[in-house]
Amino acid sequence: MSIALNHTHDVHARSWVESANAPGSDFPIQNLPHAVFRRAGSAEAFRGGVAIGDQVLDLAALVTKQQLDGLALDAAKAAALPALNDFFALGNAAWTALRHALFDLLKNDSPIAAVQAVRECLVPQAEAEYTVPARIGDYTDFYTSIDHALNISRLMNPDGDVTPNFRWIPTAYHGRVSTIGVSGQRFHRPMGQAMAPGAKAPTYHACARLDYELELGVWIGKGNAQGDAIPIERADEHIFGICLLNDWSARDIQFWEMAPLGPFLAKNFATTISPWIVTMEALAPYRQAWTRPSNEPQPLAYLEHAANRESGALDIRLEVWLESEKARREKTGPSRLSSTSFRHQYWTVAQMVAHHTMGGCSLNPGDLFGSGTISGPGEGEAGAIIELTRAAQSPVTLANGEQRGFLEDGDAVLLRGWCEKPGHARIGFGESRGTVLAAKG
Ligand code: MN
């Protein structure tokens, strides 16, 4: 089911792009994530690129250089377009052919003629700007962290538990595509309707409880026909890769509107994703066994498979940082709010795909899943500020002494992610940054 390790995962591999070999680089030669970019502030067309060190390899330029052939060339032409949907639709064989061809061109023993040709296709990341990397047809946001679900439930009732369906269903709501933006997104605090505790009628005002949610975004590769469920053991054929995702959330609006039909305006005003998509092949070394404790319900048969048990979990390390307007002005830097790993999730990505399609729902190349807020079991592992501060009852203190119960205008929230494991390279996701502006109302 999962992708076998191969020479592109070799920890000793080095690139002639020196910055890719620097310790702590997010983009060593073992990573090779995809994005859509152009030179910042230019009128250039957006096109596909691959990260290597502190550079973007411009695939639109590369396909003119006679350095690729066969399936890798076909894949590169699709991955060079201003939206990656056609590349996603090509499937695993094409994705892997391009990865392996780029690895050969970028490794430090590549022929000199190849190095000269490829060097002309590099654009410094410092000079690049990015856009949403595919036309997203549908966006579904899951709810798959039991620690997040328990933290939220215990805010209402200290002895509270998750709703009974949580332990049986990788549940989700259908989200909104129109307001998904790439890192750098700035949005206005939403106006909305909320019911204050004990009040007889709701009031209309700017959101007073603005929050972020630390999530991963899962990019669907190959789709499925309506009526044809994707069985869990074939889910990997339909998943292209993963990015960082911040599901901004208006808690006061959410708690009033969400029963009985789920989140609506509380979630539809902005979602921020990182530009780089790390492929499932790059993530292969960081898979782990997925376990369901014996005192918890075991998954129904359509959500159960040996390969999912063996390697369904992903150890992706994640951090949330907050940079207030004051910290930005005084250049004192962002403060880390929390850190955790995706490996703690109650449901795996393969289970999300199997469940989403079980009733016949079709997925299309470029559809996006949110993982749901990722919170770990320990202190400081919560993926939303409502959990960290217990709904502002115990505010967090930033490095410069400022306090936060919820987000304030001018706050920027940064998500970071990476994988590391003894005997393997460290690969990173780059960053997702979004900034809250004052309400327009
Ligand atoms: Mn969410």
PDB file of N, CA, C and O in Angstrom, residues 271-336:
ATOM      1  N   THR A 271      -9.096  30.557   5.261  1.00  0.00           N
ATOM      2  CA  THR A 271      -8.305  29.360   5.556  1.00  0.00           C
ATOM      3  C   THR A 271      -6.955  29.583   4.885  1.00  0.00           C
ATOM      4  O   THR A 271      -6.909  29.958   3.710  1.00  0.00           O
ATOM      5  N   THR A 272      -5.877  29.396   5.626  1.00  0.00           N
ATOM      6  CA  THR A 272      -4.544  29.674   5.080  1.00  0.00           C
ATOM      7  C   THR A 272      -3.752  28.381   4.933  1.00  0.00           C
ATOM      8  O   THR A 272      -3.667  27.602   5.880  1.00  0.00           O
ATOM      9  N   ILE A 273      -3.174  28.165   3.746  1.00  0.00           N
ATOM     10  CA  ILE A 273      -2.346  26.966   3.516  1.00  0.00           C
ATOM     11  C   ILE A 273      -0.916  27.382   3.175  1.00  0.00           C
ATOM     12  O   ILE A 273      -0.679  28.479   2.666  1.00  0.00           O
ATOM     13  N   SER A 274       0.017  26.484   3.441  1.00  0.00           N
ATOM     14  CA  SER A 274       1.403  26.707   3.026  1.00  0.00           C
ATOM     15  C   SER A 274       1.505  26.436   1.525  1.00  0.00           C
ATOM     16  O   SER A 274       0.762  25.612   0.979  1.00  0.00           O
ATOM     17  N   PRO A 275       2.422  27.124   0.833  1.00  0.00           N
ATOM     18  CA  PRO A 275       2.498  26.944  -0.628  1.00  0.00           C
ATOM     19  C   PRO A 275       3.055  25.589  -1.052  1.00  0.00           C
ATOM     20  O   PRO A 275       2.692  25.084  -2.112  1.00  0.00           O
ATOM     21  N   TRP A 276       3.926  24.988  -0.251  1.00  0.00           N
ATOM     22  CA  TRP A 276       4.631  23.774  -0.666  1.00  0.00           C
ATOM     23  C   TRP A 276       3.839  22.530  -0.299  1.00  0.00           C
ATOM     24  O   TRP A 276       3.372  22.393   0.833  1.00  0.00           O
ATOM     25  N   ILE A 277       3.706  21.611  -1.239  1.00  0.00           N
ATOM     26  CA  ILE A 277       3.055  20.320  -1.001  1.00  0.00           C
ATOM     27  C   ILE A 277       4.145  19.254  -0.930  1.00  0.00           C
ATOM     28  O   ILE A 277       4.845  19.002  -1.920  1.00  0.00           O
ATOM     29  N   VAL A 278       4.293  18.660   0.227  1.00  0.00           N
ATOM     30  CA  VAL A 278       5.279  17.584   0.409  1.00  0.00           C
ATOM     31  C   VAL A 278       4.620  16.282  -0.036  1.00  0.00           C
ATOM     32  O   VAL A 278       3.523  15.937   0.420  1.00  0.00           O
ATOM     33  N   THR A 279       5.270  15.570  -0.957  1.00  0.00           N
ATOM     34  CA  THR A 279       4.638  14.388  -1.560  1.00  0.00           C
ATOM     35  C   THR A 279       4.611  13.210  -0.587  1.00  0.00           C
ATOM     36  O   THR A 279       5.431  13.121   0.340  1.00  0.00           O
ATOM     37  N   MET A 280       3.706  12.293  -0.820  1.00  0.00           N
ATOM     38  CA  MET A 280       3.636  11.094   0.016  1.00  0.00           C
ATOM     39  C   MET A 280       4.913  10.257  -0.134  1.00  0.00           C
ATOM     40  O   MET A 280       5.317   9.575   0.801  1.00  0.00           O
ATOM     41  N   GLU A 281       5.546  10.336  -1.313  1.00  0.00           N
ATOM     42  CA  GLU A 281       6.811   9.599  -1.457  1.00  0.00           C
ATOM     43  C   GLU A 281       7.893  10.191  -0.555  1.00  0.00           C
ATOM     44  O   GLU A 281       8.638   9.448   0.087  1.00  0.00           O
ATOM     45  N   ALA A 282       7.966  11.518  -0.472  1.00  0.00           N
ATOM     46  CA  ALA A 282       8.944  12.146   0.426  1.00  0.00           C
ATOM     47  C   ALA A 282       8.643  11.805   1.884  1.00  0.00           C
ATOM     48  O   ALA A 282       9.557  11.700   2.713  1.00  0.00           O
ATOM     49  N   LEU A 283       7.363  11.618   2.206  1.00  0.00           N
ATOM     50  CA  LEU A 283       6.955  11.354   3.599  1.00  0.00           C
ATOM     51  C   LEU A 283       7.092   9.879   3.986  1.00  0.00           C
ATOM     52  O   LEU A 283       6.937   9.537   5.169  1.00  0.00           O
ATOM     53  N   ALA A 284       7.398   9.009   3.022  1.00  0.00           N
ATOM     54  CA  ALA A 284       7.405   7.558   3.290  1.00  0.00           C
ATOM     55  C   ALA A 284       8.261   7.144   4.491  1.00  0.00           C
ATOM     56  O   ALA A 284       7.842   6.277   5.271  1.00  0.00           O
ATOM     57  N   PRO A 285       9.447   7.732   4.701  1.00  0.00           N
ATOM     58  CA  PRO A 285      10.258   7.261   5.841  1.00  0.00           C
ATOM     59  C   PRO A 285       9.658   7.571   7.212  1.00  0.00           C
ATOM     60  O   PRO A 285      10.083   6.982   8.211  1.00  0.00           O
ATOM     61  N   TYR A 286       8.715   8.487   7.257  1.00  0.00           N
ATOM     62  CA  TYR A 286       8.232   8.976   8.559  1.00  0.00           C
ATOM     63  C   TYR A 286       6.875   8.388   8.918  1.00  0.00           C
ATOM     64  O   TYR A 286       6.198   8.852   9.829  1.00  0.00           O
ATOM     65  N   ARG A 287       6.470   7.357   8.177  1.00  0.00           N
ATOM     66  CA  ARG A 287       5.256   6.622   8.534  1.00  0.00           C
ATOM     67  C   ARG A 287       5.524   5.762   9.759  1.00  0.00           C
ATOM     68  O   ARG A 287       6.648   5.328   9.994  1.00  0.00           O
ATOM     69  N   GLN A 288       4.462   5.527  10.490  1.00  0.00           N
ATOM     70  CA  GLN A 288       4.578   4.733  11.715  1.00  0.00           C
ATOM     71  C   GLN A 288       3.385   3.806  11.823  1.00  0.00           C
ATOM     72  O   GLN A 288       2.363   4.019  11.172  1.00  0.00           O
ATOM     73  N   ALA A 289       3.530   2.841  12.715  1.00  0.00           N
ATOM     74  CA  ALA A 289       2.381   1.991  13.029  1.00  0.00           C
ATOM     75  C   ALA A 289       1.254   2.863  13.583  1.00  0.00           C
ATOM     76  O   ALA A 289       1.496   3.821  14.321  1.00  0.00           O
ATOM     77  N   TRP A 290       0.043   2.541  13.195  1.00  0.00           N
ATOM     78  CA  TRP A 290      -1.148   3.203  13.755  1.00  0.00           C
ATOM     79  C   TRP A 290      -1.809   2.212  14.701  1.00  0.00           C
ATOM     80  O   TRP A 290      -2.000   1.040  14.360  1.00  0.00           O
ATOM     81  N   THR A 291      -2.102   2.675  15.891  1.00  0.00           N
ATOM     82  CA  THR A 291      -2.711   1.780  16.873  1.00  0.00           C
ATOM     83  C   THR A 291      -4.008   2.389  17.399  1.00  0.00           C
ATOM     84  O   THR A 291      -4.163   3.615  17.428  1.00  0.00           O
ATOM     85  N   ARG A 292      -4.893   1.531  17.780  1.00  0.00           N
ATOM     86  CA  ARG A 292      -6.120   1.944  18.455  1.00  0.00           C
ATOM     87  C   ARG A 292      -6.112   1.192  19.787  1.00  0.00           C
ATOM     88  O   ARG A 292      -6.132  -0.040  19.793  1.00  0.00           O
ATOM     89  N   PRO A 293      -6.024   1.933  20.903  1.00  0.00           N
ATOM     90  CA  PRO A 293      -5.940   1.249  22.203  1.00  0.00           C
ATOM     91  C   PRO A 293      -7.058   0.213  22.377  1.00  0.00           C
ATOM     92  O   PRO A 293      -8.179   0.403  21.885  1.00  0.00           O
ATOM     93  N   SER A 294      -6.754  -0.876  23.080  1.00  0.00           N
ATOM     94  CA  SER A 294      -7.707  -1.984  23.173  1.00  0.00           C
ATOM     95  C   SER A 294      -8.959  -1.613  23.960  1.00  0.00           C
ATOM     96  O   SER A 294      -9.993  -2.262  23.827  1.00  0.00           O
ATOM     97  N   ASN A 295      -8.882  -0.537  24.775  1.00  0.00           N
ATOM     98  CA  ASN A 295     -10.087  -0.115  25.504  1.00  0.00           C
ATOM     99  C   ASN A 295     -10.940   0.865  24.698  1.00  0.00           C
ATOM    100  O   ASN A 295     -11.919   1.410  25.206  1.00  0.00           O
ATOM    101  N   GLU A 296     -10.568   1.098  23.452  1.00  0.00           N
ATOM    102  CA  GLU A 296     -11.344   1.952  22.544  1.00  0.00           C
ATOM    103  C   GLU A 296     -12.012   1.057  21.508  1.00  0.00           C
ATOM    104  O   GLU A 296     -11.491  -0.015  21.183  1.00  0.00           O
ATOM    105  N   PRO A 297     -13.142   1.509  20.914  1.00  0.00           N
ATOM    106  CA  PRO A 297     -13.762   0.704  19.840  1.00  0.00           C
ATOM    107  C   PRO A 297     -12.788   0.511  18.682  1.00  0.00           C
ATOM    108  O   PRO A 297     -12.050   1.436  18.333  1.00  0.00           O
ATOM    109  N   GLN A 298     -12.770  -0.670  18.114  1.00  0.00           N
ATOM    110  CA  GLN A 298     -11.933  -0.925  16.943  1.00  0.00           C
ATOM    111  C   GLN A 298     -12.718  -0.534  15.691  1.00  0.00           C
ATOM    112  O   GLN A 298     -13.946  -0.611  15.662  1.00  0.00           O
ATOM    113  N   PRO A 299     -12.021  -0.099  14.621  1.00  0.00           N
ATOM    114  CA  PRO A 299     -12.728   0.409  13.438  1.00  0.00           C
ATOM    115  C   PRO A 299     -13.591  -0.661  12.784  1.00  0.00           C
ATOM    116  O   PRO A 299     -13.251  -1.849  12.805  1.00  0.00           O
ATOM    117  N   LEU A 300     -14.687  -0.225  12.177  1.00  0.00           N
ATOM    118  CA  LEU A 300     -15.478  -1.132  11.354  1.00  0.00           C
ATOM    119  C   LEU A 300     -14.628  -1.604  10.170  1.00  0.00           C
ATOM    120  O   LEU A 300     -13.636  -0.980   9.812  1.00  0.00           O
ATOM    121  N   ALA A 301     -15.067  -2.702   9.546  1.00  0.00           N
ATOM    122  CA  ALA A 301     -14.215  -3.393   8.560  1.00  0.00           C
ATOM    123  C   ALA A 301     -13.746  -2.480   7.427  1.00  0.00           C
ATOM    124  O   ALA A 301     -12.602  -2.573   6.986  1.00  0.00           O
ATOM    125  N   TYR A 302     -14.613  -1.562   6.965  1.00  0.00           N
ATOM    126  CA  TYR A 302     -14.206  -0.729   5.816  1.00  0.00           C
ATOM    127  C   TYR A 302     -13.157   0.305   6.206  1.00  0.00           C
ATOM    128  O   TYR A 302     -12.573   0.949   5.330  1.00  0.00           O
ATOM    129  N   LEU A 303     -12.904   0.474   7.494  1.00  0.00           N
ATOM    130  CA  LEU A 303     -11.874   1.404   7.970  1.00  0.00           C
ATOM    131  C   LEU A 303     -10.652   0.668   8.527  1.00  0.00           C
ATOM    132  O   LEU A 303      -9.807   1.263   9.195  1.00  0.00           O
ATOM    133  N   GLU A 304     -10.578  -0.603   8.250  1.00  0.00           N
ATOM    134  CA  GLU A 304      -9.536  -1.449   8.842  1.00  0.00           C
ATOM    135  C   GLU A 304      -8.730  -2.111   7.738  1.00  0.00           C
ATOM    136  O   GLU A 304      -9.292  -2.611   6.752  1.00  0.00           O
ATOM    137  N   HIS A 305      -7.388  -2.069   7.879  1.00  0.00           N
ATOM    138  CA  HIS A 305      -6.528  -2.781   6.932  1.00  0.00           C
ATOM    139  C   HIS A 305      -5.146  -2.957   7.554  1.00  0.00           C
ATOM    140  O   HIS A 305      -4.670  -2.083   8.273  1.00  0.00           O
ATOM    141  N   ALA A 306      -4.504  -4.088   7.229  1.00  0.00           N
ATOM    142  CA  ALA A 306      -3.201  -4.395   7.835  1.00  0.00           C
ATOM    143  C   ALA A 306      -2.183  -3.294   7.551  1.00  0.00           C
ATOM    144  O   ALA A 306      -1.429  -2.880   8.437  1.00  0.00           O
ATOM    145  N   ALA A 307      -2.165  -2.794   6.297  1.00  0.00           N
ATOM    146  CA  ALA A 307      -1.174  -1.766   5.956  1.00  0.00           C
ATOM    147  C   ALA A 307      -1.446  -0.474   6.722  1.00  0.00           C
ATOM    148  O   ALA A 307      -0.506   0.250   7.086  1.00  0.00           O
ATOM    149  N   ASN A 308      -2.711  -0.180   6.984  1.00  0.00           N
ATOM    150  CA  ASN A 308      -3.038   1.000   7.781  1.00  0.00           C
ATOM    151  C   ASN A 308      -2.528   0.832   9.211  1.00  0.00           C
ATOM    152  O   ASN A 308      -2.059   1.778   9.839  1.00  0.00           O
ATOM    153  N   ARG A 309      -2.605  -0.385   9.729  1.00  0.00           N
ATOM    154  CA  ARG A 309      -2.056  -0.680  11.068  1.00  0.00           C
ATOM    155  C   ARG A 309      -0.531  -0.539  11.072  1.00  0.00           C
ATOM    156  O   ARG A 309       0.057  -0.006  12.000  1.00  0.00           O
ATOM    157  N   GLU A 310       0.088  -1.051   9.999  1.00  0.00           N
ATOM    158  CA  GLU A 310       1.562  -1.075   9.959  1.00  0.00           C
ATOM    159  C   GLU A 310       2.173   0.305   9.781  1.00  0.00           C
ATOM    160  O   GLU A 310       3.213   0.613  10.357  1.00  0.00           O
ATOM    161  N   SER A 311       1.539   1.134   8.939  1.00  0.00           N
ATOM    162  CA  SER A 311       2.207   2.393   8.558  1.00  0.00           C
ATOM    163  C   SER A 311       1.229   3.530   8.286  1.00  0.00           C
ATOM    164  O   SER A 311       1.543   4.433   7.529  1.00  0.00           O
ATOM    165  N   GLY A 312       0.067   3.506   8.919  1.00  0.00           N
ATOM    166  CA  GLY A 312      -0.939   4.537   8.633  1.00  0.00           C
ATOM    167  C   GLY A 312      -0.677   5.870   9.305  1.00  0.00           C
ATOM    168  O   GLY A 312      -1.173   6.902   8.849  1.00  0.00           O
ATOM    169  N   ALA A 313       0.102   5.875  10.394  1.00  0.00           N
ATOM    170  CA  ALA A 313       0.349   7.136  11.104  1.00  0.00           C
ATOM    171  C   ALA A 313       1.546   7.851  10.489  1.00  0.00           C
ATOM    172  O   ALA A 313       2.437   7.218   9.923  1.00  0.00           O
ATOM    173  N   LEU A 314       1.569   9.162  10.598  1.00  0.00           N
ATOM    174  CA  LEU A 314       2.664   9.976  10.052  1.00  0.00           C
ATOM    175  C   LEU A 314       3.225  10.835  11.177  1.00  0.00           C
ATOM    176  O   LEU A 314       2.490  11.605  11.798  1.00  0.00           O
ATOM    177  N   ASP A 315       4.545  10.708  11.395  1.00  0.00           N
ATOM    178  CA  ASP A 315       5.178  11.520  12.437  1.00  0.00           C
ATOM    179  C   ASP A 315       5.627  12.844  11.828  1.00  0.00           C
ATOM    180  O   ASP A 315       6.780  13.011  11.458  1.00  0.00           O
ATOM    181  N   ILE A 316       4.679  13.759  11.723  1.00  0.00           N
ATOM    182  CA  ILE A 316       4.975  15.112  11.233  1.00  0.00           C
ATOM    183  C   ILE A 316       4.960  16.032  12.449  1.00  0.00           C
ATOM    184  O   ILE A 316       3.933  16.169  13.123  1.00  0.00           O
ATOM    185  N   ARG A 317       6.130  16.631  12.756  1.00  0.00           N
ATOM    186  CA  ARG A 317       6.240  17.535  13.903  1.00  0.00           C
ATOM    187  C   ARG A 317       5.662  18.886  13.516  1.00  0.00           C
ATOM    188  O   ARG A 317       5.908  19.364  12.410  1.00  0.00           O
ATOM    189  N   LEU A 318       4.932  19.476  14.431  1.00  0.00           N
ATOM    190  CA  LEU A 318       4.199  20.698  14.118  1.00  0.00           C
ATOM    191  C   LEU A 318       4.348  21.729  15.227  1.00  0.00           C
ATOM    192  O   LEU A 318       4.401  21.367  16.420  1.00  0.00           O
ATOM    193  N   GLU A 319       4.409  22.991  14.826  1.00  0.00           N
ATOM    194  CA  GLU A 319       4.484  24.079  15.807  1.00  0.00           C
ATOM    195  C   GLU A 319       3.574  25.223  15.391  1.00  0.00           C
ATOM    196  O   GLU A 319       3.400  25.481  14.200  1.00  0.00           O
ATOM    197  N   VAL A 320       3.047  25.926  16.401  1.00  0.00           N
ATOM    198  CA  VAL A 320       2.284  27.166  16.182  1.00  0.00           C
ATOM    199  C   VAL A 320       3.060  28.306  16.837  1.00  0.00           C
ATOM    200  O   VAL A 320       3.470  28.192  18.003  1.00  0.00           O
ATOM    201  N   TRP A 321       3.233  29.374  16.090  1.00  0.00           N
ATOM    202  CA  TRP A 321       3.903  30.573  16.593  1.00  0.00           C
ATOM    203  C   TRP A 321       2.970  31.768  16.400  1.00  0.00           C
ATOM    204  O   TRP A 321       2.218  31.815  15.429  1.00  0.00           O
ATOM    205  N   LEU A 322       3.036  32.715  17.330  1.00  0.00           N
ATOM    206  CA  LEU A 322       2.224  33.937  17.220  1.00  0.00           C
ATOM    207  C   LEU A 322       3.151  35.151  17.236  1.00  0.00           C
ATOM    208  O   LEU A 322       4.000  35.269  18.126  1.00  0.00           O
ATOM    209  N   GLU A 323       2.973  36.027  16.238  1.00  0.00           N
ATOM    210  CA  GLU A 323       3.710  37.292  16.202  1.00  0.00           C
ATOM    211  C   GLU A 323       2.709  38.430  16.292  1.00  0.00           C
ATOM    212  O   GLU A 323       1.934  38.649  15.351  1.00  0.00           O
ATOM    213  N   SER A 324       2.715  39.138  17.410  1.00  0.00           N
ATOM    214  CA  SER A 324       1.793  40.261  17.576  1.00  0.00           C
ATOM    215  C   SER A 324       2.293  41.440  16.746  1.00  0.00           C
ATOM    216  O   SER A 324       3.445  41.474  16.309  1.00  0.00           O
ATOM    217  N   GLU A 325       1.409  42.419  16.572  1.00  0.00           N
ATOM    218  CA  GLU A 325       1.811  43.622  15.828  1.00  0.00           C
ATOM    219  C   GLU A 325       2.966  44.325  16.539  1.00  0.00           C
ATOM    220  O   GLU A 325       3.909  44.795  15.901  1.00  0.00           O
ATOM    221  N   LYS A 326       2.916  44.340  17.883  1.00  0.00           N
ATOM    222  CA  LYS A 326       3.978  44.975  18.667  1.00  0.00           C
ATOM    223  C   LYS A 326       5.304  44.230  18.474  1.00  0.00           C
ATOM    224  O   LYS A 326       6.348  44.846  18.262  1.00  0.00           O
ATOM    225  N   ALA A 327       5.242  42.897  18.523  1.00  0.00           N
ATOM    226  CA  ALA A 327       6.464  42.110  18.340  1.00  0.00           C
ATOM    227  C   ALA A 327       7.043  42.332  16.942  1.00  0.00           C
ATOM    228  O   ALA A 327       8.259  42.369  16.753  1.00  0.00           O
ATOM    229  N   ARG A 328       6.153  42.496  15.973  1.00  0.00           N
ATOM    230  CA  ARG A 328       6.611  42.719  14.598  1.00  0.00           C
ATOM    231  C   ARG A 328       7.252  44.101  14.490  1.00  0.00           C
ATOM    232  O   ARG A 328       8.317  44.256  13.903  1.00  0.00           O
ATOM    233  N   ARG A 329       6.604  45.098  15.088  1.00  0.00           N
ATOM    234  CA  ARG A 329       7.120  46.473  15.038  1.00  0.00           C
ATOM    235  C   ARG A 329       8.456  46.574  15.756  1.00  0.00           C
ATOM    236  O   ARG A 329       9.394  47.199  15.284  1.00  0.00           O
ATOM    237  N   GLU A 330       8.556  45.901  16.907  1.00  0.00           N
ATOM    238  CA  GLU A 330       9.784  46.013  17.720  1.00  0.00           C
ATOM    239  C   GLU A 330      10.793  44.933  17.363  1.00  0.00           C
ATOM    240  O   GLU A 330      11.831  44.819  18.007  1.00  0.00           O
ATOM    241  N   LYS A 331      10.451  44.122  16.361  1.00  0.00           N
ATOM    242  CA  LYS A 331      11.361  43.079  15.852  1.00  0.00           C
ATOM    243  C   LYS A 331      11.856  42.130  16.956  1.00  0.00           C
ATOM    244  O   LYS A 331      13.021  41.751  17.001  1.00  0.00           O
ATOM    245  N   THR A 332      10.952  41.779  17.877  1.00  0.00           N
ATOM    246  CA  THR A 332      11.329  40.840  18.936  1.00  0.00           C
ATOM    247  C   THR A 332      10.982  39.401  18.562  1.00  0.00           C
ATOM    248  O   THR A 332      11.265  38.478  19.315  1.00  0.00           O
ATOM    249  N   GLY A 333      10.336  39.222  17.420  1.00  0.00           N
ATOM    250  CA  GLY A 333      10.116  37.871  16.896  1.00  0.00           C
ATOM    251  C   GLY A 333       8.863  37.211  17.431  1.00  0.00           C
ATOM    252  O   GLY A 333       8.270  37.647  18.420  1.00  0.00           O
ATOM    253  N   PRO A 334       8.441  36.146  16.762  1.00  0.00           N
ATOM    254  CA  PRO A 334       7.246  35.431  17.189  1.00  0.00           C
ATOM    255  C   PRO A 334       7.498  34.569  18.432  1.00  0.00           C
ATOM    256  O   PRO A 334       8.633  34.262  18.758  1.00  0.00           O
ATOM    257  N   SER A 335       6.420  34.207  19.120  1.00  0.00           N
ATOM    258  CA  SER A 335       6.491  33.335  20.303  1.00  0.00           C
ATOM    259  C   SER A 335       5.880  31.990  19.955  1.00  0.00           C
ATOM    260  O   SER A 335       4.818  31.930  19.327  1.00  0.00           O
ATOM    261  N   ARG A 336       6.515  30.927  20.410  1.00  0.00           N
ATOM    262  CA  ARG A 336       5.952  29.602  20.159  1.00  0.00           C
ATOM    263  C   ARG A 336       4.821  29.321  21.142  1.00  0.00           C
ATOM    264  O   ARG A 336       5.004  29.440  22.353  1.00  0.00           O
TER     265      ARG A 336
END
